[in-house]
XYZ file of C-alpha atoms in Angstrom:
654
model
C 67.752 4.568 -8.432
C 66.462 1.501 -10.263
C 65.029 -1.282 -8.034
C 66.900 -4.586 -7.992
C 65.280 -7.459 -9.799
C 66.072 -11.001 -8.617
C 65.545 -14.107 -10.570
C 63.689 -17.037 -9.048
C 66.939 -18.938 -8.540
C 68.505 -15.987 -6.727
C 65.445 -15.643 -4.486
C 65.579 -19.365 -3.641
C 69.271 -19.061 -2.813
C 68.604 -16.128 -0.499
C 65.786 -18.035 1.238
C 68.074 -21.043 1.583
C 70.819 -18.901 3.146
C 68.399 -17.316 5.600
C 66.977 -20.723 6.505
C 70.487 -22.077 7.164
C 71.249 -19.022 9.306
C 68.040 -19.445 11.338
C 68.698 -23.160 11.683
C 72.164 -22.470 13.076
C 70.688 -19.937 15.492
C 68.086 -22.519 16.549
C 70.777 -25.083 17.328
C 72.755 -22.530 19.331
C 69.681 -21.548 21.325
C 68.810 -25.189 21.892
C 72.279 -25.841 23.303
C 71.944 -22.793 25.545
C 68.533 -24.013 26.700
C 69.887 -27.460 27.537
C 72.748 -25.884 29.432
C 70.363 -23.715 31.432
C 68.148 -26.739 32.122
C 71.103 -28.692 33.508
C 72.102 -25.683 35.633
C 68.518 -25.436 36.870
C 68.533 -29.084 37.911
C 71.819 -28.572 39.744
C 70.467 -25.486 41.512
C 67.335 -27.417 42.483
C 69.473 -30.197 43.896
C 71.474 -27.707 45.943
C 68.266 -26.058 47.105
C 66.843 -29.334 48.367
C 70.149 -30.238 49.991
C 70.456 -26.916 51.830
C 66.787 -27.026 52.807
C 67.288 -30.465 54.332
C 70.445 -29.321 56.084
C 68.823 -26.216 57.556
C 65.791 -28.173 58.716
C 67.961 -30.882 60.229
C 70.197 -28.344 61.954
C 67.170 -26.552 63.354
C 65.793 -29.768 64.838
C 69.253 -30.684 66.066
C 69.515 -27.324 67.813
C 66.282 -28.001 69.695
C 67.514 -31.464 70.657
C 70.816 -30.143 71.941
C 69.007 -27.428 73.920
C 66.836 -30.084 75.558
C 69.929 -32.172 76.352
C 71.614 -29.165 77.930
C 68.556 -28.516 80.105
C 68.455 -32.129 81.260
C 72.196 -32.219 81.973
C 71.809 -29.046 84.006
C 68.987 -30.665 85.990
C 71.110 -33.792 86.594
C 74.029 -31.708 87.834
C 71.710 -29.802 90.178
C 70.436 -33.112 91.610
C 73.855 -34.729 92.024
C 75.702 -31.657 93.347
C 74.382 -31.807 96.987
C 75.763 -35.353 97.386
C 79.340 -34.294 96.569
C 81.943 -33.029 98.986
C 82.511 -29.287 99.235
C 85.738 -29.543 97.233
C 84.100 -31.542 94.449
C 81.129 -29.161 94.408
C 83.503 -26.257 93.742
C 85.282 -28.221 91.005
C 81.991 -29.076 89.294
C 80.740 -25.498 89.604
C 83.922 -24.122 88.045
C 83.764 -26.747 85.279
C 80.164 -25.781 84.515
C 81.079 -22.099 84.379
C 84.026 -22.954 82.118
C 81.695 -24.955 79.846
C 79.361 -21.970 79.544
C 82.240 -19.810 78.301
C 83.628 -22.232 75.698
C 83.798 -20.595 72.283
C 83.226 -22.341 68.972
C 86.956 -22.118 68.203
C 87.853 -23.899 71.439
C 85.112 -26.491 70.914
C 86.344 -27.286 67.416
C 89.880 -27.616 68.748
C 88.723 -30.080 71.445
C 86.796 -32.114 68.872
C 89.817 -32.139 66.569
C 92.064 -33.478 69.351
C 89.653 -36.312 70.111
C 88.958 -37.359 66.528
C 90.574 -40.410 64.937
C 92.491 -40.436 61.687
C 91.590 -42.956 58.954
C 94.848 -44.842 59.651
C 94.036 -45.167 63.349
C 90.478 -46.200 62.482
C 91.832 -49.020 60.289
C 94.129 -50.147 63.096
C 91.131 -50.158 65.419
C 89.147 -52.330 62.990
C 92.077 -54.766 62.654
C 92.377 -54.973 66.426
C 88.661 -55.801 66.664
C 88.730 -58.469 63.953
C 90.188 -61.334 66.113
C 87.420 -60.730 68.609
C 84.741 -61.066 65.943
C 86.208 -64.422 64.921
C 85.857 -65.707 68.446
C 89.532 -65.500 69.560
C 89.467 -65.841 73.383
C 92.814 -64.045 73.654
C 91.666 -60.988 71.725
C 92.008 -57.698 73.626
C 88.871 -56.339 75.323
C 88.492 -53.189 73.251
C 85.938 -50.480 74.022
C 83.897 -48.813 71.340
C 85.500 -45.554 70.382
C 83.790 -42.476 69.031
C 84.741 -41.906 65.406
C 84.598 -38.557 63.676
C 85.805 -37.092 60.423
C 88.481 -34.474 60.898
C 87.002 -32.279 58.245
C 83.664 -32.224 60.088
C 81.654 -33.744 57.224
C 79.344 -36.670 57.835
C 77.914 -39.245 55.509
C 74.162 -39.670 55.128
C 74.145 -42.501 57.636
C 75.908 -40.570 60.418
C 74.397 -38.384 63.103
C 75.570 -34.844 63.712
C 75.407 -35.045 67.496
C 77.675 -38.015 68.159
C 80.093 -35.689 69.875
C 77.922 -35.796 72.989
C 76.889 -39.424 73.460
C 78.909 -42.566 72.862
C 77.474 -46.089 72.475
C 77.794 -48.656 75.240
C 81.196 -50.204 75.599
C 81.707 -53.935 75.802
C 82.105 -56.906 73.550
C 78.456 -57.591 72.882
C 76.306 -55.625 70.482
C 74.048 -53.005 71.963
C 71.202 -54.831 73.666
C 67.743 -53.265 73.797
C 66.145 -52.754 77.212
C 64.345 -55.793 78.588
C 60.718 -56.189 77.559
C 59.887 -57.908 80.836
C 59.720 -54.916 83.143
C 56.453 -53.225 83.984
C 55.572 -49.846 82.454
C 54.991 -48.431 85.904
C 58.699 -48.700 86.629
C 59.380 -45.899 84.113
C 63.026 -46.873 83.808
C 63.689 -47.731 87.483
C 65.523 -51.044 87.820
C 63.911 -52.881 90.722
C 65.825 -56.137 90.122
C 69.200 -57.124 91.555
C 72.363 -55.802 90.019
C 73.515 -57.833 87.014
C 77.260 -58.307 87.448
C 77.621 -59.705 83.923
C 76.112 -56.702 82.167
C 78.366 -54.774 79.822
C 79.927 -51.562 81.020
C 77.942 -48.423 80.270
C 80.105 -45.533 79.199
C 78.769 -41.994 79.013
C 81.122 -39.275 77.845
C 80.195 -35.709 78.583
C 82.117 -32.813 77.159
C 82.254 -30.535 80.200
C 84.653 -27.603 80.384
C 86.990 -29.276 77.915
C 87.351 -32.435 80.078
C 86.070 -35.915 79.199
C 84.271 -37.471 82.169
C 83.935 -41.261 82.085
C 81.112 -42.957 83.929
C 82.201 -46.570 84.195
C 80.905 -49.799 85.699
C 79.371 -48.262 88.806
C 75.597 -48.447 88.853
C 73.528 -45.375 89.510
C 72.308 -45.068 93.080
C 68.720 -46.355 93.026
C 67.766 -44.388 96.133
C 68.674 -40.870 95.112
C 67.414 -41.300 91.559
C 70.507 -39.981 89.832
C 70.254 -40.605 86.132
C 72.504 -40.721 83.107
C 71.912 -40.191 79.422
C 70.689 -43.085 77.320
C 72.882 -44.043 74.374
C 71.659 -42.551 71.149
C 71.162 -44.934 68.258
C 72.350 -44.008 64.794
C 69.833 -43.466 62.033
C 70.478 -44.515 58.430
C 68.448 -41.688 56.938
C 70.858 -38.878 57.795
C 70.073 -35.416 59.135
C 68.895 -36.857 62.411
C 66.224 -38.985 60.776
C 64.335 -35.946 59.524
C 62.449 -36.638 56.292
C 63.289 -34.390 53.369
C 60.809 -31.717 52.410
C 58.494 -32.059 49.489
C 56.994 -35.105 47.827
C 57.945 -38.604 49.015
C 61.072 -39.913 47.400
C 62.779 -36.538 47.573
C 62.846 -35.867 43.825
C 62.708 -32.301 42.639
C 62.018 -29.125 44.510
C 58.881 -29.089 46.668
C 56.239 -26.812 45.253
C 55.111 -24.070 47.620
C 51.700 -24.811 49.083
C 49.125 -22.234 50.136
C 48.146 -24.651 52.894
C 51.545 -24.644 54.577
C 53.079 -27.824 55.968
C 49.984 -29.717 57.016
C 50.269 -32.732 59.246
C 51.032 -35.427 58.524
C 53.584 -34.084 56.013
C 50.938 -34.319 53.335
C 51.520 -32.232 50.200
C 48.577 -30.687 48.351
C 46.582 -33.436 46.701
C 47.477 -35.890 49.432
C 49.955 -38.724 49.671
C 50.956 -41.062 46.873
C 48.599 -43.928 45.976
C 50.632 -46.551 47.759
C 52.412 -45.587 50.955
C 53.102 -49.065 52.294
C 56.813 -49.717 52.402
C 57.716 -46.406 50.757
C 60.632 -44.461 52.168
C 60.026 -40.848 53.053
C 57.349 -39.051 55.034
C 54.745 -41.812 54.654
C 56.894 -44.883 54.822
C 57.980 -46.916 57.837
C 60.075 -45.176 60.511
C 63.854 -45.410 60.257
C 65.549 -48.482 61.720
C 67.457 -47.517 64.867
C 70.819 -49.147 65.310
C 70.916 -51.417 68.327
C 67.167 -51.901 68.435
C 65.656 -54.708 66.335
C 62.471 -53.954 64.386
C 59.342 -54.411 66.444
C 57.125 -57.337 65.483
C 53.563 -56.808 64.307
C 51.569 -56.688 67.551
C 47.883 -56.851 68.316
C 48.663 -55.461 71.731
C 51.531 -55.475 74.150
C 50.964 -54.710 77.813
C 54.714 -54.599 78.460
C 56.201 -53.018 75.331
C 59.847 -52.244 74.816
C 60.112 -48.814 76.365
C 62.922 -47.015 74.693
C 63.240 -43.359 75.572
C 64.048 -40.720 72.963
C 67.235 -38.776 72.434
C 68.592 -37.696 75.784
C 66.090 -39.630 77.878
C 67.314 -40.315 81.371
C 68.237 -43.876 82.173
C 68.339 -45.518 85.561
C 70.928 -48.138 86.456
C 70.521 -51.373 84.535
C 69.908 -49.617 81.239
C 66.106 -49.298 81.449
C 65.346 -45.853 80.065
C 62.524 -43.757 81.466
C 59.888 -42.445 79.089
C 57.727 -40.237 81.332
C 59.110 -37.056 82.887
C 57.614 -34.427 85.144
C 58.490 -30.785 84.546
C 57.707 -28.493 87.472
C 57.260 -24.761 87.527
C 60.997 -24.372 88.193
C 61.817 -26.229 84.947
C 63.434 -29.214 86.694
C 62.905 -32.428 84.700
C 62.555 -35.669 86.682
C 61.495 -39.232 85.795
C 58.007 -40.001 87.093
C 57.608 -42.696 89.783
C 54.247 -44.228 88.846
C 51.802 -44.971 91.697
C 50.962 -48.644 92.450
C 47.481 -48.259 90.922
C 48.759 -46.719 87.674
C 47.579 -49.640 85.521
C 44.832 -51.141 87.700
C 41.437 -50.053 88.891
C 37.987 -49.418 87.415
C 37.978 -47.833 83.971
C 41.646 -48.644 83.238
C 42.120 -50.993 80.249
C 44.444 -53.982 80.307
C 44.928 -54.240 76.552
C 43.278 -53.851 73.144
C 42.858 -56.378 70.353
C 42.129 -55.749 66.664
C 38.511 -56.605 65.945
C 38.096 -55.693 62.275
C 39.787 -54.054 59.316
C 37.733 -51.635 57.192
C 39.211 -51.492 53.643
C 38.491 -47.869 52.739
C 40.632 -47.977 49.586
C 42.360 -44.613 50.115
C 44.511 -43.140 52.858
C 42.231 -42.638 55.883
C 42.856 -39.134 57.242
C 39.790 -38.895 59.516
C 37.627 -41.302 61.544
C 34.743 -41.012 63.989
C 32.428 -43.443 65.820
C 28.683 -42.977 66.318
C 27.047 -42.973 69.750
C 25.792 -45.524 70.612
C 28.518 -47.580 68.946
C 27.137 -48.843 65.626
C 28.646 -46.936 62.704
C 32.202 -45.895 61.867
C 32.825 -43.037 59.407
C 36.141 -43.018 57.519
C 37.302 -40.009 55.494
C 39.743 -40.379 52.613
C 40.161 -38.881 49.166
C 36.945 -37.213 48.027
C 34.500 -39.299 50.080
C 33.386 -40.523 53.498
C 32.470 -44.206 53.828
C 30.014 -45.462 56.438
C 30.548 -48.891 58.037
C 28.137 -50.872 60.220
C 30.419 -52.467 62.824
C 27.564 -53.886 64.930
C 27.937 -57.052 62.831
C 31.125 -57.747 64.770
C 29.306 -57.618 68.130
C 27.470 -60.494 69.741
C 24.697 -60.212 72.283
C 25.230 -57.554 74.923
C 27.560 -55.621 72.662
C 30.440 -58.059 73.100
C 32.681 -58.867 70.140
C 32.014 -62.163 68.438
C 35.236 -62.968 66.625
C 38.659 -62.008 65.389
C 39.791 -59.914 62.475
C 37.022 -59.877 59.841
C 36.372 -63.622 59.876
C 36.084 -64.981 56.345
C 34.713 -61.962 54.494
C 35.785 -58.371 54.015
C 33.412 -55.680 55.372
C 31.492 -53.600 52.846
C 30.512 -49.954 53.501
C 26.774 -49.395 53.876
C 27.037 -45.940 52.326
C 29.442 -43.575 50.545
C 29.210 -39.797 50.875
C 30.983 -38.001 48.011
C 32.411 -34.780 49.430
C 34.642 -31.939 48.270
C 36.370 -32.738 44.968
C 37.486 -36.142 43.812
C 41.206 -35.605 44.461
C 40.908 -33.600 47.686
C 41.490 -35.297 51.017
C 39.042 -35.072 53.909
C 40.767 -33.908 57.107
C 37.994 -34.075 59.710
C 34.558 -35.638 60.179
C 32.325 -34.816 63.165
C 28.949 -36.238 64.167
C 26.415 -34.156 66.033
C 25.423 -35.830 69.332
C 22.061 -36.976 67.932
C 23.857 -38.944 65.202
C 21.610 -37.482 62.483
C 24.059 -34.898 61.073
C 27.647 -35.248 59.876
C 29.980 -32.308 59.180
C 32.912 -32.850 56.799
C 35.951 -30.594 56.237
C 39.158 -30.926 54.265
C 41.153 -29.581 51.333
C 38.446 -27.163 50.226
C 37.026 -23.827 51.351
C 33.612 -25.381 52.055
C 32.310 -27.569 54.875
C 29.623 -30.099 53.929
C 26.693 -30.729 56.280
C 25.098 -34.142 55.674
C 21.595 -35.241 56.649
C 22.038 -38.856 57.733
C 18.391 -39.301 58.742
C 17.162 -39.082 55.135
C 16.418 -42.374 53.327
C 19.586 -41.693 51.345
C 22.214 -39.449 53.035
C 22.316 -36.067 51.319
C 24.036 -32.674 51.639
C 21.628 -30.279 53.301
C 23.966 -27.265 53.511
C 27.474 -26.031 52.764
C 29.492 -23.490 54.751
C 32.043 -21.477 52.739
C 35.023 -19.610 54.205
C 37.888 -17.627 52.695
C 40.515 -20.196 53.746
C 41.560 -22.817 51.156
C 41.358 -25.727 53.615
C 39.965 -26.915 56.943
C 42.262 -29.041 59.123
C 40.034 -29.899 62.112
C 36.481 -29.499 63.456
C 34.765 -29.266 66.834
C 31.067 -29.169 67.752
C 29.623 -27.389 70.800
C 27.852 -29.620 73.378
C 24.469 -28.075 72.471
C 25.053 -28.778 68.727
C 24.411 -25.139 67.843
C 27.944 -24.078 66.884
C 30.715 -25.583 64.764
C 34.364 -24.495 65.016
C 36.738 -25.089 62.092
C 40.537 -24.811 62.099
C 41.536 -23.031 58.906
C 44.762 -23.245 56.932
C 45.170 -19.453 57.229
C 45.379 -19.738 61.041
C 41.887 -18.460 61.817
C 39.284 -20.354 63.830
C 35.916 -19.950 62.090
C 32.774 -20.021 64.257
C 29.637 -21.214 62.438
C 25.983 -20.950 63.459
C 24.649 -24.367 62.412
C 20.984 -23.342 62.624
C 21.304 -20.311 60.330
C 24.334 -21.773 58.505
C 26.301 -18.526 58.734
C 29.781 -17.454 59.825
C 29.293 -15.515 63.064
C 32.927 -14.688 63.963
C 36.586 -15.680 63.622
C 39.198 -16.106 66.325
C 42.501 -14.703 65.071
C 45.889 -15.348 66.655
C 47.696 -18.261 65.020
C 50.326 -17.046 62.556
C 50.281 -20.316 60.597
C 47.675 -22.998 59.921
C 45.495 -24.060 62.861
C 45.877 -27.853 62.873
C 43.854 -29.260 65.802
C 41.066 -28.320 68.205
C 39.117 -29.459 71.266
C 36.814 -27.871 73.806
C 35.802 -28.230 77.442
C 32.813 -30.381 78.355
C 30.796 -27.326 79.481
C 31.398 -25.588 76.145
C 32.927 -22.441 77.641
C 36.560 -22.872 76.611
C 38.229 -23.795 73.321
C 41.760 -25.117 72.768
C 43.540 -24.884 69.418
C 46.996 -25.954 68.233
C 48.864 -24.602 65.246
C 51.764 -25.022 62.895
C 53.129 -21.814 64.489
C 54.339 -23.931 67.473
C 51.629 -22.576 69.807
C 48.580 -23.846 71.684
C 45.989 -21.186 72.486
C 42.929 -21.205 74.741
C 39.839 -19.112 74.006
C 36.986 -17.904 76.208
C 33.833 -18.605 74.183
C 31.605 -16.415 76.365
C 33.756 -13.312 75.991
C 35.176 -14.212 72.568
C 38.817 -13.582 73.446
C 42.120 -15.433 73.790
C 42.907 -16.463 77.369
C 46.377 -17.974 77.178
C 49.149 -19.083 74.846
C 51.588 -21.977 75.321
C 54.742 -22.046 73.183
C 56.456 -25.257 72.037
C 59.671 -26.152 70.229
C 57.907 -27.816 67.277
C 54.662 -27.792 65.332
C 51.454 -28.944 67.009
C 49.763 -31.804 65.143
C 47.138 -32.967 67.662
C 45.617 -32.160 71.043
C 42.834 -33.232 73.383
C 41.253 -31.751 76.505
C 40.589 -34.203 79.334
C 36.815 -34.612 79.925
C 37.522 -34.730 83.663
C 39.151 -31.290 83.410
C 42.486 -29.623 84.222
C 44.730 -31.518 81.762
C 45.472 -30.895 78.080
C 47.417 -33.462 76.028
C 49.400 -32.154 73.036
C 50.983 -34.220 70.236
C 54.071 -32.652 68.674
C 55.957 -32.975 65.413
C 59.039 -33.780 67.512
C 57.468 -37.154 68.605
C 56.760 -35.987 72.169
C 53.376 -36.002 73.896
C 53.097 -33.234 76.497
C 50.336 -33.215 79.117
C 49.849 -29.704 80.517
C 47.943 -28.617 83.597
C 45.674 -25.819 82.426
C 45.714 -23.860 85.689
C 49.341 -24.065 86.860
C 52.856 -24.467 85.381
C 52.935 -28.234 85.703
C 53.361 -30.757 82.877
C 54.475 -34.242 81.859
C 56.572 -35.181 78.813
C 55.968 -38.650 77.339
C 58.488 -40.283 75.011
C 57.343 -43.555 73.437
C 56.634 -42.340 69.904
C 59.522 -42.335 67.445
C 58.064 -39.774 65.025
C 55.341 -37.140 64.662
C 52.274 -37.562 66.896
C 49.482 -37.207 64.337
C 46.290 -37.746 66.372
C 45.167 -37.900 69.988
C 41.905 -38.722 71.774
C 40.796 -38.973 75.421
C 38.501 -41.684 76.725
C 35.124 -40.422 77.954
C 36.130 -41.075 81.572
C 39.271 -38.982 81.175
C 41.322 -41.674 82.943
C 43.311 -42.567 79.815
C 43.943 -41.394 76.271
C 45.403 -42.695 73.032
C 47.844 -41.184 70.545
C 48.950 -42.295 67.088
C 51.935 -41.398 64.962
C 53.929 -41.552 61.798
C 55.897 -44.364 63.490
C 52.910 -46.731 62.891
C 52.150 -46.830 66.631
C 48.960 -46.602 68.673
C 49.838 -45.791 72.293
C 47.456 -45.760 75.261
C 48.495 -43.608 78.245
C 47.316 -43.110 81.834
C 46.164 -39.564 82.577
C 48.059 -37.400 83.396
C 51.474 -38.942 84.114
C 51.546 -41.164 81.041
C 52.080 -44.715 82.291
C 51.942 -46.900 79.179
C 48.779 -49.066 79.227
C 49.216 -50.804 75.883
C 50.780 -50.291 72.490
C 49.845 -51.537 69.012
C 52.020 -51.521 65.897
C 50.281 -51.100 62.537
C 51.731 -51.537 59.054
C 51.784 -47.841 58.092
C 51.515 -44.329 59.530
C 48.450 -43.972 61.780
C 46.923 -40.627 60.802
C 43.706 -40.504 62.854
C 41.909 -42.107 65.797
C 38.693 -42.012 67.826
C 37.405 -43.651 71.018
C 33.776 -44.742 71.346
C 31.573 -42.922 73.852
C 31.419 -46.034 76.068
C 35.249 -46.401 75.980
C 34.920 -49.971 74.647
C 36.269 -49.459 71.123
C 39.043 -47.565 69.333
C 39.176 -46.846 65.605
C 42.316 -45.780 63.727
C 42.848 -44.593 60.156
C 46.147 -45.313 58.461
C 48.281 -44.705 55.410
C 47.764 -48.208 54.041
C 44.215 -47.309 52.967
C 42.297 -48.935 55.801
C 40.788 -48.299 59.206
C 41.185 -50.697 62.140
C 38.595 -51.311 64.872
C 40.032 -52.349 68.252
C 38.158 -53.806 71.205
C 39.340 -52.388 74.541
C 39.835 -55.156 77.116
C 39.358 -54.349 80.812
């Protein structure tokens, strides 16, 4: 029962033993922690990989569905010209194709794939030809697939449908000398020296070869344009998350906001950076486009599956009727001529904002340009570039760089501004962006100042619209709601609810009775402002990034994540699909006359289109993604905001 008594030495020994034990435990736990960290990194890598794969497969599914629809339309057009016997054969082949199972399809693909040994033989057979041997065999390009079904990052997953042009010469891009109004129709004489065009269609298990014979120009039969390969993998779809693809993307309460901008905005320098903000992928067979001020006859390459007339000139504008039949559009003779139709546009000035320019607007009359970037709006006096009578007086910037006349600090320093709107009197500016508040600026004061703020429950505002009488402001919220603000009393009067994901773009009719909104939920909705209810809903295959309602009425232009511009008739099932962009269509704006409109994209392009059928008027290539645009009220100037931290002022030439 006597308590133990330890000497000091014994106590020190015990402490030393316990310390050694704890130290050993610490090392074991540290090793476990490092092991878990490495496993976490591996899991994150797999997560990103599977996310990319699922996203790419989803987009690929939509592409293949569109191809199937177009092939069906082509068959329906060609069928009446065949004999009765051939019509029955085609009909039975189509029915057979509809019943093909995945097992049978895989078996067909396996039979037509090439082994590595055969591929090497094919390369060796081609090598004399590349050295210029005149006696080398005239080999055709052969589709190459991996038997195990796996593809490298540089390969496309849909090469089983379309095969590149055959022939000895490399793939040649369509001629730049044909007029946009041709829309792919070859009006020149047949070129007997052109390389053979080979289109392989997997139909009912049979490979159909379309050889040297040109397509009949009179009946408008069309083939499928060869699909270029993309070095980025997964169909050219950028990986989710921050540029560069490192790490797992953090979930954002704002959703996937166009243009692929994570919370906090893009990286400081987007010029030349691969990923969502960098230059578009290089397409095999098509050389990179030069830097252009304008180009009245641009290279008009259609997208995946675009129909191509004989001679290899792909169409880019298609009409879709109420019956769903897709046909290339024959442009009228006056498509690119007449009063109010521009001939071209030339860069007039560069405005060095210093941050990525996500929003732009032009005052009326044309004097000031407002550019929205990170945490501020800058005001530029562009009248200095005009001579007498409002005509431009020089080329890009002359000898000195423009300086903003004012800077309006909005939101928080690191938050990007998404939309800026001027009231018609030019005395008030409304600013929205990555914040729950809208700022209302008094521009008539000696020094511009905030005269009111409007606060909503949504964490961000993606787009703004002002009623013609300047009494009401509409804001597209990241939670999908459309907030309606009374500007006189500075209060929220109602919310339109319907979008199931962020509302990304907005426009309204000239009489102020109807509102159009587009969302990341793949829908465009119209709203009756007198009755306060939804009128209609249009569903799309991809997210809506931009839209505009024609001031002349009846037509609504929609810019899609899938790179397509669709022009819908608002009163009947009639629309046009325009395919000159190579990536997301980030902004869109109609001219005041309604006769033409412009669109910009992540592909660095500014395109001008004829309303409604989309004849290409001109095209400009910038050095980075073009995130925003506006057209002056007199239709004489265009302003764009881009990812290389500047805005560009263009003069429209008639």
